[in-house]
C-alpha cells in the first residue's frame, strides 16, 4: 500500500504522487522524493486510465526508468519546475535525498510577476498605489516590447535545458535556459511539432512572433481561456479587408465545419499525455507542395487521411480509424533496417496520394496567388539526406534575416552542417558568431560547431566568445574548447578566462544533480582539464545518484585504465582491478537497455563492446552485427565488427 500524498494537475488530467525516502529530520515544509503514479484521472471523461510512456505497449519492469517508481516519473526531476512556484529542489548528491520546498504548490501570481512583497507594501501604504521608481512593485510584463512577456512565459512553455536556476518573470530567457533546436525526434523537418515541445520553439518560427504578437493577444493569462470564441481569436486582428479570411473564398470549406476553423489549418493539433491536445504555434500556411517535395506533414492531409480508410485492409482500418495524423506518420516511417510490410507500404502510398490530392486542390483554389515562399526545410531536409547542394543552400540561409529564417532554424542548420562535415563550416560559423547581427541561439550553435573546425581557427573564435554578453553563448564556447584540440592551444591568459566560464558550466550541469548524466558530464569535463581526482569523484557520485543507470561505470573504468600506468604500480594495479569490477557490474545494465531499445544501434554497439571486454566474443559479434544492421552507414560500427571478425578468424 502507498499513501497518495499529493494530487498533480487540474485539467485535462490529474495524477497522483507518493512520497519515498522521507527522513525523520525533514521539516513539515520539506518534501522527499515524489513519484508520480501512471494511473491517472481523465477530468473530461471522468474515468481512470493508465498513462503509458510513448511507444511502449509492454508491461514495465520495476527496474525500468519509465516505471512509476523510476526517475522518469519523479516529480522533482520531470514536473516540479514548471508546475510550482519558487521551487527549490534541494537535492543532496552525497545522500541522494531531497529536501524540496516551494512557496506555492501551483503556478501562482509570483511565478510570472515576481516577488510581491514590495507590491503589497505599496498597496498597504497611505500614498497612491504605485511609485514612480518601482511602478506597482512587480515585473514589467507590459509595454511596447513584447519580449519581457514572451520570455516570462517561455521557460515553462519550451523544451529546454537550464543554465542557471532562479529565473523570475522579466529575466532574459537565454541567461537561464538553452532552447532545444529542431531535433528530428521532436520536430518534423519543416519545424512542425512532432513530440511534446511546449509551444515556444514553434512560436519563434512564426510571422506572428516577428510582428510583435505576444501570448496575451490571444490568451487570458489568468483564466487560461482564449480571449475570443472560435475564429474571432484570429479575426480580432485579421480583419483587413472585412470578411477576407473567415469566408469560404479563403478556406474553401463549408462554414461551421472543422475545415472552416482557422486553427485547424494554421495550428494543427496533436494529443499528448493521451488526453491533452496541443496546437502547433508556428501559425503557418499549409504547404502540401512541401509534403510532396520533402515528405513533411501538412494540415490538409492531417484532416483528409481519414478519407482513405476504405482503401485499407480491415486490420489497418481497425488500427488507424480515429487515430491522429502523427500516429499514421510514425507508423509509416519505419526504421530503415526493418522489413516493410504490405500494410505499411500501403499506408505510405495513401499518405503520398493524399498529399498530391491536397496539393492539386490548393493549386486549383489559389493558382498564381498561392503561397510558395522558400522555406528553410527545403535546405534542411535534403541536407539531412546527404545532399551536397543542400549544404551550400543551408550555409546561405544562416546569413538571412530572422523573418525568413528563424533563429531556431539557423541554429539547427549549423548543427546539421557540422554533422555532414561541410568544408566551409569554419567560415559559416565565424559569421554566425557575430554578436551584432545574430541571435544568442545562433551564436551558441556556432560556438558548439566550432569544436570540429581547424584548431587555430577554433581557438581564436572560441576564446572571443568566452566574453560574449550571453551566458548561453559563453558556456557553449567553454564546452567546445574543452572538448576540442583548442584546449591545448590556450595561453595562460586565455586559460584563466576559460576557468571563469567553467564555473558557469558546472552550475548548469548541477541544476540536474539528481541525474547521473550531470555528474558524468562534469567528470568528462574535469578529465579533459586534467583534474583527474575531481573526475573520479564525479563518476562515483553518478553511480551513487543513479545506481541502475548505464554509462557511469564504463566511463570510470576507462579512466582507471588510462591512468593506471601513470601512478605507482600498486595503485595502478588497484585501478585496473576496480575497472574490471566496474565493467562486470555494467554488463547486465547494458543488456537491459539493449533489450528495452532493440532498434537503437548505439545501445547494441555499446553492449557488444562490453561483451567483447568480458571475452564473450561470439555474443559480442551478434550484438555488433545487430548494430551494423540498424545503422549500415555507421563506419564506427562496421569497423568494430570487422576487427572482431579478424580476431576470431585468426584464433587469437
XYZ file of C-alpha atoms in Angstrom:
652
model
C 0.000 0.000 0.000
C 1.169 3.515 -0.844
C -0.167 6.775 0.535
C -1.221 9.262 -2.141
C 0.158 12.461 -0.659
C -0.326 14.996 -3.471
C -2.569 15.493 -6.493
C -0.804 16.848 -9.556
C -2.703 18.646 -12.319
C -6.173 20.131 -12.730
C -7.372 19.728 -16.328
C -7.487 17.656 -18.562
C -5.846 15.005 -16.371
C -4.879 14.552 -12.770
C -2.019 12.432 -11.490
C -1.223 11.182 -8.018
C 2.055 11.210 -6.131
C 3.645 9.013 -3.495
C 6.490 10.133 -1.226
C 9.541 7.917 -0.682
C 12.729 8.141 1.415
C 11.335 10.654 3.906
C 13.889 11.205 6.670
C 12.806 11.868 10.231
C 14.570 15.232 10.362
C 12.673 16.754 7.407
C 10.622 19.827 8.238
C 6.880 19.837 7.502
C 7.522 22.229 4.604
C 10.155 19.941 3.049
C 9.360 17.144 0.607
C 11.321 13.954 -0.014
C 11.366 12.042 -3.308
C 7.961 12.119 -5.009
C 6.984 9.532 -7.631
C 4.044 10.048 -9.987
C 1.657 7.120 -10.447
C 0.837 6.167 -14.030
C -2.770 5.514 -13.043
C -4.358 8.879 -13.901
C -7.769 10.538 -13.875
C -9.338 11.928 -17.068
C -11.215 15.025 -15.867
C -13.368 15.185 -19.014
C -14.435 11.559 -19.348
C -14.489 11.119 -15.566
C -12.614 7.853 -15.752
C -9.308 6.289 -14.748
C -6.710 5.427 -17.384
C -3.164 4.096 -17.469
C -0.811 6.723 -18.887
C 1.662 4.704 -20.925
C 5.065 6.043 -21.967
C 5.134 6.917 -25.691
C 5.597 3.861 -27.937
C 5.712 1.414 -25.010
C 2.982 -1.223 -25.003
C 4.520 -3.903 -22.825
C 4.332 -4.044 -19.049
C 7.133 -2.085 -17.403
C 9.582 -3.918 -15.166
C 10.204 -2.484 -11.706
C 13.795 -1.524 -12.611
C 12.768 0.279 -15.816
C 13.380 4.060 -15.574
C 9.884 4.502 -17.061
C 8.229 2.512 -14.258
C 6.264 4.765 -11.913
C 8.969 4.355 -9.267
C 11.708 5.225 -11.775
C 13.453 8.532 -12.332
C 11.421 9.342 -15.467
C 8.329 9.513 -13.230
C 9.927 11.593 -10.478
C 8.147 14.857 -9.697
C 11.305 16.783 -8.772
C 13.068 15.718 -11.958
C 10.320 15.925 -14.573
C 7.478 18.154 -13.400
C 8.063 20.418 -10.446
C 9.903 23.347 -12.065
C 7.004 24.386 -14.267
C 4.091 23.366 -12.074
C 5.080 25.038 -8.789
C 6.182 28.483 -7.662
C 9.624 29.314 -6.239
C 10.686 25.677 -6.266
C 13.923 24.744 -4.505
C 14.825 21.155 -5.404
C 17.496 20.886 -2.663
C 18.927 17.559 -3.786
C 21.961 16.286 -1.878
C 24.141 14.103 -4.157
C 26.057 12.697 -1.174
C 22.984 11.108 0.391
C 20.910 11.040 -2.829
C 17.972 12.631 -0.972
C 15.708 15.641 -1.427
C 14.589 18.407 0.902
C 12.393 20.143 -1.683
C 10.415 23.288 -0.878
C 8.089 25.620 -2.758
C 6.165 28.775 -1.884
C 3.031 27.659 -3.758
C 2.140 24.169 -4.954
C 0.794 25.539 -8.245
C 1.630 28.304 -10.726
C 0.674 31.351 -8.682
C 0.986 35.108 -9.226
C 4.656 35.341 -8.262
C 5.657 32.674 -10.795
C 5.179 35.294 -13.527
C 5.049 38.656 -11.751
C 7.977 38.009 -9.429
C 8.280 38.577 -5.663
C 5.348 40.685 -4.492
C 6.467 41.976 -1.078
C 7.076 45.486 -2.470
C 3.761 45.318 -4.319
C 1.950 44.546 -1.055
C 3.891 47.276 0.757
C 2.823 49.848 -1.844
C -0.773 48.639 -1.715
C -0.896 48.985 2.048
C 0.776 52.402 2.146
C -1.251 55.588 2.523
C 0.084 57.057 -0.733
C -1.082 56.219 -4.265
C -0.871 52.528 -5.177
C 2.248 52.960 -7.274
C 5.680 54.533 -7.102
C 7.428 56.338 -9.932
C 10.624 54.387 -9.154
C 9.019 50.954 -8.831
C 5.658 51.214 -10.588
C 3.430 48.617 -8.955
C 6.414 46.788 -7.466
C 6.084 43.895 -9.939
C 7.964 42.730 -13.010
C 7.084 44.843 -16.030
C 5.402 42.457 -18.464
C 3.503 45.055 -20.480
C 4.750 47.744 -22.818
C 5.721 48.249 -26.432
C 8.309 45.463 -26.356
C 6.651 42.008 -26.291
C 9.848 40.202 -25.235
C 9.557 40.642 -21.433
C 6.202 38.866 -21.514
C 7.216 36.208 -24.052
C 10.403 35.398 -22.177
C 8.460 35.152 -18.931
C 6.122 32.533 -20.421
C 8.854 30.721 -22.376
C 10.677 28.845 -19.569
C 7.675 26.632 -18.826
C 6.432 26.577 -22.410
C 9.597 25.360 -24.104
C 11.690 22.250 -24.409
C 14.977 23.418 -22.945
C 17.920 22.853 -20.662
C 18.532 25.015 -17.597
C 21.691 27.129 -17.439
C 21.045 28.739 -14.083
C 18.266 28.469 -11.528
C 16.484 31.454 -10.037
C 14.661 32.726 -13.141
C 11.910 35.211 -12.370
C 9.454 36.949 -14.668
C 11.092 39.639 -16.786
C 14.554 37.988 -16.811
C 16.241 37.169 -20.116
C 15.494 33.625 -21.285
C 18.975 32.901 -22.711
C 20.618 33.829 -19.415
C 18.821 30.938 -17.737
C 17.860 28.448 -20.461
C 19.156 26.691 -23.570
C 16.312 26.242 -26.080
C 16.337 22.908 -27.891
C 16.839 23.144 -31.649
C 14.681 21.412 -34.284
C 15.817 17.898 -33.447
C 14.493 15.100 -35.678
C 13.000 13.327 -32.660
C 10.952 16.331 -31.557
C 10.191 18.328 -34.717
C 9.342 17.399 -38.282
C 11.759 18.534 -40.984
C 9.915 21.814 -41.503
C 9.745 22.676 -37.790
C 6.209 21.466 -37.095
C 5.759 19.794 -33.708
C 6.339 16.060 -33.514
C 6.999 15.319 -29.864
C 5.893 17.478 -26.928
C 7.815 20.773 -27.313
C 5.545 23.107 -25.304
C 4.892 25.935 -27.821
C 7.800 28.442 -27.623
C 10.093 26.635 -30.065
C 7.203 26.659 -32.543
C 6.088 30.227 -31.913
C 9.524 31.766 -32.564
C 9.325 30.325 -36.098
C 6.124 32.232 -36.846
C 5.492 35.517 -38.619
C 3.267 36.434 -35.675
C 6.311 36.382 -33.407
C 8.249 38.651 -35.750
C 5.273 41.012 -35.982
C 5.322 41.565 -32.230
C 2.376 39.368 -31.246
C 2.521 38.180 -27.643
C 0.778 35.455 -25.631
C -1.873 37.745 -24.116
C -3.058 38.911 -27.547
C -4.854 35.565 -27.773
C -4.835 34.073 -24.254
C -6.113 35.347 -20.933
C -3.132 34.533 -18.685
C -5.237 34.288 -15.536
C -8.238 32.217 -16.638
C -6.228 30.201 -19.236
C -9.088 30.732 -21.708
C -8.992 32.220 -25.187
C -9.891 35.894 -25.314
C -12.458 35.347 -28.056
C -14.528 32.347 -29.179
C -13.720 30.395 -32.345
C -12.364 32.300 -35.309
C -12.820 35.625 -33.511
C -9.473 34.993 -31.828
C -7.875 35.381 -35.259
C -10.225 37.891 -36.899
C -9.909 40.298 -33.980
C -6.605 41.191 -35.672
C -7.012 39.782 -39.200
C -9.993 41.899 -40.236
C -8.488 43.687 -43.228
C -10.275 43.775 -45.573
C -13.587 42.978 -43.913
C -14.521 39.341 -44.450
C -11.295 38.427 -46.215
C -10.412 35.379 -44.122
C -13.427 33.932 -42.333
C -15.235 33.139 -45.572
C -15.403 30.151 -47.996
C -13.488 32.093 -50.672
C -10.477 31.893 -48.343
C -10.742 28.499 -46.676
C -12.927 26.686 -49.304
C -14.859 24.716 -46.691
C -18.454 24.786 -45.545
C -18.951 27.446 -42.823
C -19.306 25.897 -39.388
C -17.340 22.752 -40.279
C -13.891 21.884 -38.861
C -12.297 22.890 -42.176
C -13.580 26.441 -41.717
C -11.802 26.869 -38.375
C -8.639 28.970 -38.682
C -6.718 26.907 -36.124
C -7.318 23.598 -37.884
C -5.444 24.817 -40.955
C -2.873 27.131 -39.370
C -2.372 25.495 -35.936
C -2.982 21.732 -36.338
C -3.492 19.758 -33.150
C -1.698 16.738 -31.683
C -2.644 14.936 -28.463
C -0.038 14.216 -25.805
C -0.368 12.530 -22.396
C -3.226 10.552 -24.040
C -5.818 13.246 -23.247
C -4.132 16.642 -23.737
C -4.407 18.184 -27.232
C -1.777 20.841 -28.057
C -1.727 23.108 -31.100
C 1.304 23.914 -33.214
C 2.097 27.592 -32.628
C 4.220 28.176 -35.722
C 0.988 29.554 -37.271
C 1.922 28.563 -40.805
C 0.199 28.381 -44.161
C -0.490 24.703 -45.035
C 2.089 23.541 -47.593
C 1.038 20.295 -49.344
C 3.605 21.211 -52.004
C 6.376 20.748 -49.432
C 4.811 17.443 -48.384
C 5.034 16.233 -51.992
C 8.594 17.515 -52.327
C 10.018 16.625 -48.888
C 7.591 14.313 -47.111
C 6.839 16.855 -44.374
C 3.317 16.987 -42.856
C 0.578 19.438 -43.798
C -2.700 20.317 -42.123
C -4.803 19.407 -45.193
C -3.587 15.807 -45.257
C -3.940 15.705 -41.488
C -7.703 16.029 -41.854
C -8.241 14.105 -45.081
C -6.260 10.943 -44.344
C -9.392 9.526 -42.743
C -10.956 9.618 -46.224
C -8.507 6.876 -47.243
C -9.696 4.324 -44.702
C -11.960 2.478 -47.207
C -8.839 1.728 -49.291
C -7.096 -0.043 -46.383
C -7.332 -3.599 -45.146
C -9.739 -4.313 -42.313
C -6.780 -4.756 -39.957
C -5.422 -1.323 -40.846
C -8.884 0.258 -40.667
C -9.301 -1.096 -37.161
C -5.836 0.143 -36.224
C -5.919 3.633 -37.733
C -9.585 4.566 -37.684
C -9.912 7.556 -35.370
C -6.148 7.824 -34.928
C -4.328 11.121 -35.270
C -2.187 12.168 -38.222
C 1.046 11.823 -36.216
C 0.288 8.171 -35.480
C -0.175 7.486 -39.212
C 3.137 9.214 -39.970
C 5.081 7.369 -37.274
C 3.668 4.017 -38.385
C 4.696 4.716 -41.979
C 8.182 5.866 -41.011
C 9.801 2.568 -40.022
C 13.439 2.025 -39.200
C 15.388 1.544 -42.493
C 16.643 -1.832 -41.280
C 13.130 -3.197 -40.830
C 11.314 -5.138 -43.479
C 8.473 -3.024 -44.816
C 5.165 -4.856 -44.519
C 2.450 -4.787 -47.167
C 0.180 -2.793 -44.867
C 2.949 -0.324 -44.137
C 3.743 0.149 -47.818
C 0.049 0.755 -48.464
C -0.033 3.302 -45.649
C 2.876 5.197 -47.146
C 1.236 5.198 -50.569
C -2.023 6.533 -49.137
C -0.221 9.392 -47.381
C 1.564 10.306 -50.631
C -1.712 10.110 -52.586
C -3.414 12.394 -50.070
C -0.523 14.887 -50.204
C -0.843 15.016 -54.018
C -4.621 15.395 -53.833
C -4.312 18.267 -51.331
C -1.607 19.925 -53.412
C -3.808 19.789 -56.512
C -6.731 21.265 -54.556
C -4.607 24.206 -53.362
C -3.382 24.781 -56.918
C -6.975 24.852 -58.154
C -8.164 27.162 -55.356
C -5.356 29.703 -55.235
C -3.488 29.413 -58.542
C -0.909 32.147 -59.062
C -1.748 33.702 -55.681
C -0.787 30.530 -53.872
C 1.774 30.882 -51.065
C 5.043 29.377 -52.295
C 7.767 31.280 -50.418
C 11.044 29.440 -49.918
C 11.076 27.571 -46.613
C 14.169 26.554 -44.643
C 13.011 22.919 -44.769
C 13.872 22.928 -48.475
C 17.511 23.034 -47.372
C 17.282 21.230 -44.013
C 15.532 18.048 -45.157
C 17.821 17.403 -48.195
C 20.839 18.297 -46.015
C 19.892 15.551 -43.565
C 19.683 13.193 -46.528
C 23.281 13.999 -47.514
C 22.587 16.305 -50.475
C 25.781 18.319 -51.141
C 23.909 21.131 -52.900
C 21.638 21.476 -49.876
C 24.708 22.175 -47.724
C 25.578 25.210 -49.832
C 21.976 26.431 -49.652
C 21.906 25.930 -45.883
C 25.097 27.957 -45.480
C 23.485 30.876 -47.331
C 20.351 30.730 -45.206
C 22.285 31.336 -41.993
C 23.017 34.866 -43.251
C 19.346 35.628 -43.961
C 17.216 37.776 -41.659
C 15.239 36.007 -38.941
C 11.862 36.696 -40.536
C 12.813 34.490 -43.479
C 14.891 32.002 -41.487
C 14.109 31.964 -37.740
C 16.994 31.779 -35.265
C 15.996 28.282 -34.141
C 16.209 27.098 -37.775
C 19.621 28.749 -38.292
C 20.943 27.057 -35.154
C 19.643 23.720 -36.436
C 21.185 24.228 -39.881
C 24.566 24.931 -38.282
C 24.395 21.695 -36.325
C 23.458 19.731 -39.444
C 26.289 21.301 -41.462
C 28.729 20.158 -38.766
C 27.191 16.675 -38.725
C 27.558 16.414 -42.501
C 31.204 17.554 -42.383
C 30.633 20.665 -44.549
C 34.013 22.003 -45.695
C 33.029 25.640 -45.397
C 31.831 25.238 -41.814
C 34.556 27.430 -40.270
C 33.627 30.429 -42.408
C 29.896 29.960 -41.830
C 30.318 29.530 -38.070
C 32.527 32.642 -37.785
C 29.830 34.758 -39.431
C 27.134 33.145 -37.319
C 29.055 34.043 -34.146
C 28.725 37.772 -34.868
C 27.262 39.357 -31.730
C 25.917 42.367 -33.618
C 23.795 40.536 -36.176
C 22.894 37.114 -34.815
C 20.549 35.866 -32.094
C 22.061 34.285 -28.967
C 20.761 30.901 -30.039
C 22.617 31.119 -33.370
C 25.832 32.302 -31.703
C 25.546 29.444 -29.198
C 25.143 26.912 -32.001
C 28.111 28.470 -33.823
C 30.209 28.081 -30.681
C 29.201 24.428 -30.435
C 30.150 23.546 -34.027
C 33.471 25.421 -33.907
C 34.826 22.500 -31.880
C 35.202 20.483 -35.104
C 36.999 23.060 -37.268
C 40.758 23.687 -37.543
C 42.165 24.184 -34.013
C 43.837 27.532 -34.814
C 40.538 28.996 -36.092
C 38.525 27.372 -33.326
C 40.800 28.684 -30.602
C 40.695 32.287 -31.813
C 36.922 32.369 -32.272
C 36.014 30.397 -29.153
C 38.230 32.488 -26.876
C 36.464 35.571 -28.214
C 33.080 34.020 -27.466
C 34.090 33.433 -23.837
C 33.454 37.179 -23.442
C 30.040 37.089 -25.135
C 27.354 39.026 -23.225
C 25.052 35.986 -23.280
C 25.567 33.131 -20.831
C 24.273 30.508 -23.261
C 26.982 31.520 -25.760
C 29.789 31.638 -23.189
C 29.045 28.171 -21.834
C 28.759 26.710 -25.333
C 32.167 28.203 -26.171
C 33.694 26.763 -22.992
C 32.279 23.316 -23.738
C 33.693 23.429 -27.279
C 37.151 24.466 -26.095
C 37.324 21.670 -23.538
C 36.021 19.051 -25.971
C 38.387 20.038 -28.819
C 42.083 20.492 -29.551
C 41.635 24.210 -28.904
C 42.232 23.500 -25.198
C 45.862 22.605 -25.877
C 46.486 25.916 -27.691
C 45.291 28.274 -24.964
C 47.674 30.834 -23.473
C 47.760 31.288 -19.688
C 45.621 34.395 -20.053
C 43.047 32.553 -22.150
C 43.093 29.624 -19.735
C 42.188 31.990 -16.877
C 39.326 33.337 -18.959
C 38.128 29.782 -19.624
C 38.295 28.925 -15.904
C 35.835 31.719 -15.079
C 33.296 30.300 -17.557
C 33.919 26.714 -16.433
C 32.233 27.698 -13.164
C 29.116 28.594 -15.172
C 29.260 25.219 -16.934
C 29.407 23.494 -13.546
C 26.362 25.430 -12.336
C 24.491 24.446 -15.499
C 25.263 20.759 -15.083
C 24.473 20.688 -11.376
C 20.956 22.017 -11.944
C 20.249 18.353 -12.708
C 22.398 16.992 -9.876
C 19.809 14.265 -9.262
C 20.663 12.740 -12.644
C 23.738 10.613 -13.270
C 24.269 12.329 -16.614
C 25.024 15.646 -14.914
C 27.883 14.137 -12.927
C 29.164 12.104 -15.886
C 29.232 15.313 -17.934
C 31.198 17.140 -15.251
C 33.551 14.169 -14.820
C 34.329 14.191 -18.553
C 34.885 17.940 -18.367
C 37.294 17.545 -15.431
C 39.103 14.694 -17.169
C 39.807 16.895 -20.185
C 41.022 19.691 -17.896
C 43.436 17.309 -16.165
C 41.506 17.308 -12.894
C 41.570 13.520 -12.520
C 40.622 13.423 -8.838
C 37.524 15.535 -9.464
C 36.618 13.339 -12.426
C 36.822 10.138 -10.342
C 34.739 11.704 -7.586
C 32.073 12.826 -10.068
C 31.826 9.381 -11.676
C 31.407 7.856 -8.228
C 28.691 10.400 -7.455
C 26.909 9.500 -10.694
C 26.851 5.820 -9.662
C 25.530 6.743 -6.229
C 22.819 9.064 -7.574
C 21.527 6.606 -10.196
C 22.923 3.153 -9.396
C 20.845 1.478 -12.113
C 21.882 3.791 -14.944
C 24.384 2.782 -17.604
C 27.480 4.703 -18.626
C 28.912 5.860 -15.304
C 30.753 2.614 -14.537
C 32.110 2.190 -18.069
C 33.402 5.763 -18.145
C 35.068 5.410 -14.746
C 36.575 2.081 -15.794
C 38.069 3.712 -18.909
C 39.559 6.494 -16.795
C 41.139 3.975 -14.397
C 42.594 2.008 -17.322
C 44.078 5.140 -18.900
C 45.668 6.436 -15.709
C 46.811 3.139 -14.170
C 50.220 3.412 -15.859
C 50.746 6.991 -14.625
C 50.702 6.200 -10.906
C 52.776 3.909 -8.714
C 52.447 0.190 -9.587
C 50.445 -0.770 -6.509
C 47.870 1.966 -7.024
C 47.814 1.252 -10.759
C 47.026 -2.400 -10.104
C 44.172 -1.375 -7.792
C 42.787 0.872 -10.556
C 42.845 -1.984 -13.076
C 41.106 -4.339 -10.660
C 38.476 -1.721 -9.930
C 37.978 -1.144 -13.671
C 37.429 -4.862 -14.206
C 34.806 -4.954 -11.458
C 33.026 -1.877 -12.796
C 32.765 -3.360 -16.287
C 31.370 -6.588 -14.865
C 28.746 -4.612 -12.903
C 27.841 -2.617 -16.009
C 27.219 -5.621 -18.254
C 23.705 -6.593 -17.004
C 22.633 -2.937 -17.132
C 23.727 -2.664 -20.764
C 21.961 -5.950 -21.510
C 18.770 -4.485 -20.004
C 18.991 -1.320 -22.109
C 19.761 -3.220 -25.300
C 16.691 -5.376 -24.710
C 14.453 -2.392 -23.876
C 15.507 -0.500 -27.010
C 16.319 -3.143 -29.635
C 16.122 -0.674 -32.527
C 18.742 1.797 -31.257
C 22.042 0.935 -32.882
C 24.249 2.806 -30.400
C 22.946 0.736 -27.492
C 23.556 -2.527 -29.323
C 27.068 -1.314 -30.162
C 27.849 -0.395 -26.538
C 26.578 -3.754 -25.320
C 28.633 -5.527 -27.985
C 31.834 -3.764 -26.874
C 31.084 -4.586 -23.226
C 30.672 -8.255 -24.128
C 33.956 -8.145 -26.018
C 35.773 -6.724 -22.988
C 34.375 -9.618 -20.953
C 35.814 -12.055 -23.559
C 32.329 -13.128 -24.682
C 33.337 -12.874 -28.349
C 30.505 -14.760 -30.047
C 27.838 -12.804 -28.151
C 29.727 -9.590 -28.926
C 29.740 -10.443 -32.633
C 25.943 -10.885 -32.629
C 25.417 -7.514 -30.950
C 27.777 -5.710 -33.313
C 26.065 -7.362 -36.285
C 22.768 -6.009 -34.992
C 24.244 -2.524 -34.571
C 25.520 -2.555 -38.169
C 22.178 -3.855 -39.415
C 20.389 -0.991 -37.655
C 22.857 1.663 -38.892
C 24.596 0.283 -42.004
C 26.219 3.650 -42.807
C 27.905 3.969 -39.404
C 31.602 3.400 -40.108
C 32.486 3.013 -36.426
C 30.081 0.094 -36.003
C 31.293 -1.579 -39.197
C 34.955 -1.179 -38.210
C 34.409 -2.737 -34.774
C 32.634 -5.723 -36.307
C 35.341 -6.197 -38.940
C 38.151 -6.082 -36.347
C 36.343 -8.584 -34.119
C 35.846 -10.996 -37.011
C 39.509 -10.700 -37.958
C 40.414 -11.546 -34.375
C 38.085 -14.567 -34.354
C 39.364 -15.766 -37.733
C 42.978 -15.537 -36.585
C 42.159 -17.562 -33.474
C 43.773 -15.017 -31.149
